[in-house]
């Protein structure tokens, strides 16, 4: 094993699990490829970077993706407080 491969193997979690939300999506969309949950590791609902935190395009606050919505009129991702 090369040094790079060994380093990569050490940096991976010993018990990789999919993102909870990716798995939920994949149950209805079989073409959806779940990502590895890398955030909130102590939780039963690990999350990938995609489902971790999103920044509001108006106020700049980071928050959970479920508190954000896409405004097609402005093309911006907004938080519920801004909306």
CSV table of C-alpha atoms in Angstrom, one decimal:
chain,number,residue,atom,x,y,z
A,1,UNK,CA,0.0,0.0,0.0
A,2,UNK,CA,1.4,3.4,-0.9
A,3,UNK,CA,1.9,6.1,1.7
A,4,UNK,CA,-1.0,8.1,0.2
A,5,UNK,CA,-3.4,5.1,0.3
A,6,UNK,CA,-2.4,4.3,3.8
A,7,UNK,CA,-3.0,8.0,4.9
A,8,UNK,CA,-6.4,8.0,3.2
A,9,UNK,CA,-7.4,4.7,4.9
A,10,UNK,CA,-6.4,6.2,8.3
A,11,UNK,CA,-8.5,9.4,7.7
A,12,UNK,CA,-11.7,7.5,6.9
A,13,UNK,CA,-14.0,6.7,9.8
A,14,UNK,CA,-13.7,3.2,11.1
A,15,UNK,CA,-17.5,2.7,10.8
A,16,UNK,CA,-18.6,4.7,7.7
A,17,UNK,CA,-22.3,5.3,7.6
A,18,UNK,CA,-24.4,7.0,5.0
A,19,UNK,CA,-26.0,10.4,5.6
A,20,UNK,CA,-29.4,9.9,7.2
A,21,UNK,CA,-31.1,12.3,4.7
A,22,UNK,CA,-29.4,10.8,1.7
A,23,UNK,CA,-30.7,7.4,2.7
A,24,UNK,CA,-34.2,8.8,3.0
A,25,UNK,CA,-34.0,10.3,-0.5
A,26,UNK,CA,-32.5,7.0,-1.9
A,27,UNK,CA,-35.5,5.0,-0.6
A,28,UNK,CA,-37.7,6.8,-3.2
A,29,UNK,CA,-35.2,7.8,-5.8
A,30,UNK,CA,-33.1,4.7,-6.6
A,31,UNK,CA,-30.8,6.7,-8.8
A,32,UNK,CA,-29.7,8.9,-5.9
A,33,UNK,CA,-26.3,7.9,-4.5
A,34,UNK,CA,-26.1,8.4,-0.7
A,35,UNK,CA,-23.1,10.2,0.6
A,36,UNK,CA,-21.1,9.3,3.7
A,37,UNK,CA,-22.3,11.0,6.9
A,38,UNK,CA,-19.3,13.1,8.1
A,39,UNK,CA,-21.1,15.5,10.5
A,40,UNK,CA,-23.0,15.1,13.7
A,41,UNK,CA,-21.2,11.8,14.2
A,42,UNK,CA,-22.7,11.3,17.7
A,43,UNK,CA,-26.2,11.5,16.4
A,44,UNK,CA,-28.4,8.7,15.0
A,45,UNK,CA,-28.9,11.0,12.0
A,46,UNK,CA,-25.3,11.6,10.6
A,47,UNK,CA,-25.2,14.1,7.8
A,48,UNK,CA,-23.0,14.6,4.8
A,49,UNK,CA,-21.6,18.0,3.8
A,50,UNK,CA,-24.6,18.6,1.4
A,51,UNK,CA,-27.1,18.1,4.2
A,52,UNK,CA,-25.2,19.8,7.1
A,53,UNK,CA,-25.3,23.6,7.0
A,54,UNK,CA,-26.5,26.1,4.4
A,55,UNK,CA,-25.8,29.9,4.5
A,56,UNK,CA,-28.7,32.2,3.8
A,57,UNK,CA,-28.0,34.4,0.8
A,58,UNK,CA,-29.7,37.4,2.5
A,59,UNK,CA,-28.6,37.5,6.1
A,60,UNK,CA,-25.5,35.2,5.9
A,61,UNK,CA,-26.6,32.9,8.8
A,62,UNK,CA,-25.7,29.3,8.6
A,63,UNK,CA,-28.3,26.7,9.5
A,64,UNK,CA,-29.8,23.3,8.9
A,65,UNK,CA,-30.9,22.7,5.3
A,66,UNK,CA,-34.5,22.1,6.5
A,67,UNK,CA,-34.7,25.7,7.6
A,68,UNK,CA,-33.8,27.0,4.1
A,69,UNK,CA,-35.8,27.3,0.9
A,70,UNK,CA,-34.9,28.2,-2.7
A,71,UNK,CA,-36.6,31.3,-4.1
A,72,UNK,CA,-36.9,30.7,-7.9
A,73,UNK,CA,-37.8,34.4,-8.5
A,74,UNK,CA,-34.5,35.7,-7.0
A,75,UNK,CA,-32.4,32.5,-7.5
A,76,UNK,CA,-31.3,32.7,-3.8
A,77,UNK,CA,-31.3,30.3,-0.9
A,78,UNK,CA,-33.1,32.0,2.0
A,79,UNK,CA,-33.8,31.2,5.7
A,80,UNK,CA,-37.3,31.1,7.1
A,81,UNK,CA,-36.7,34.4,9.0
A,82,UNK,CA,-35.7,36.2,5.9
A,83,UNK,CA,-38.5,34.6,3.8
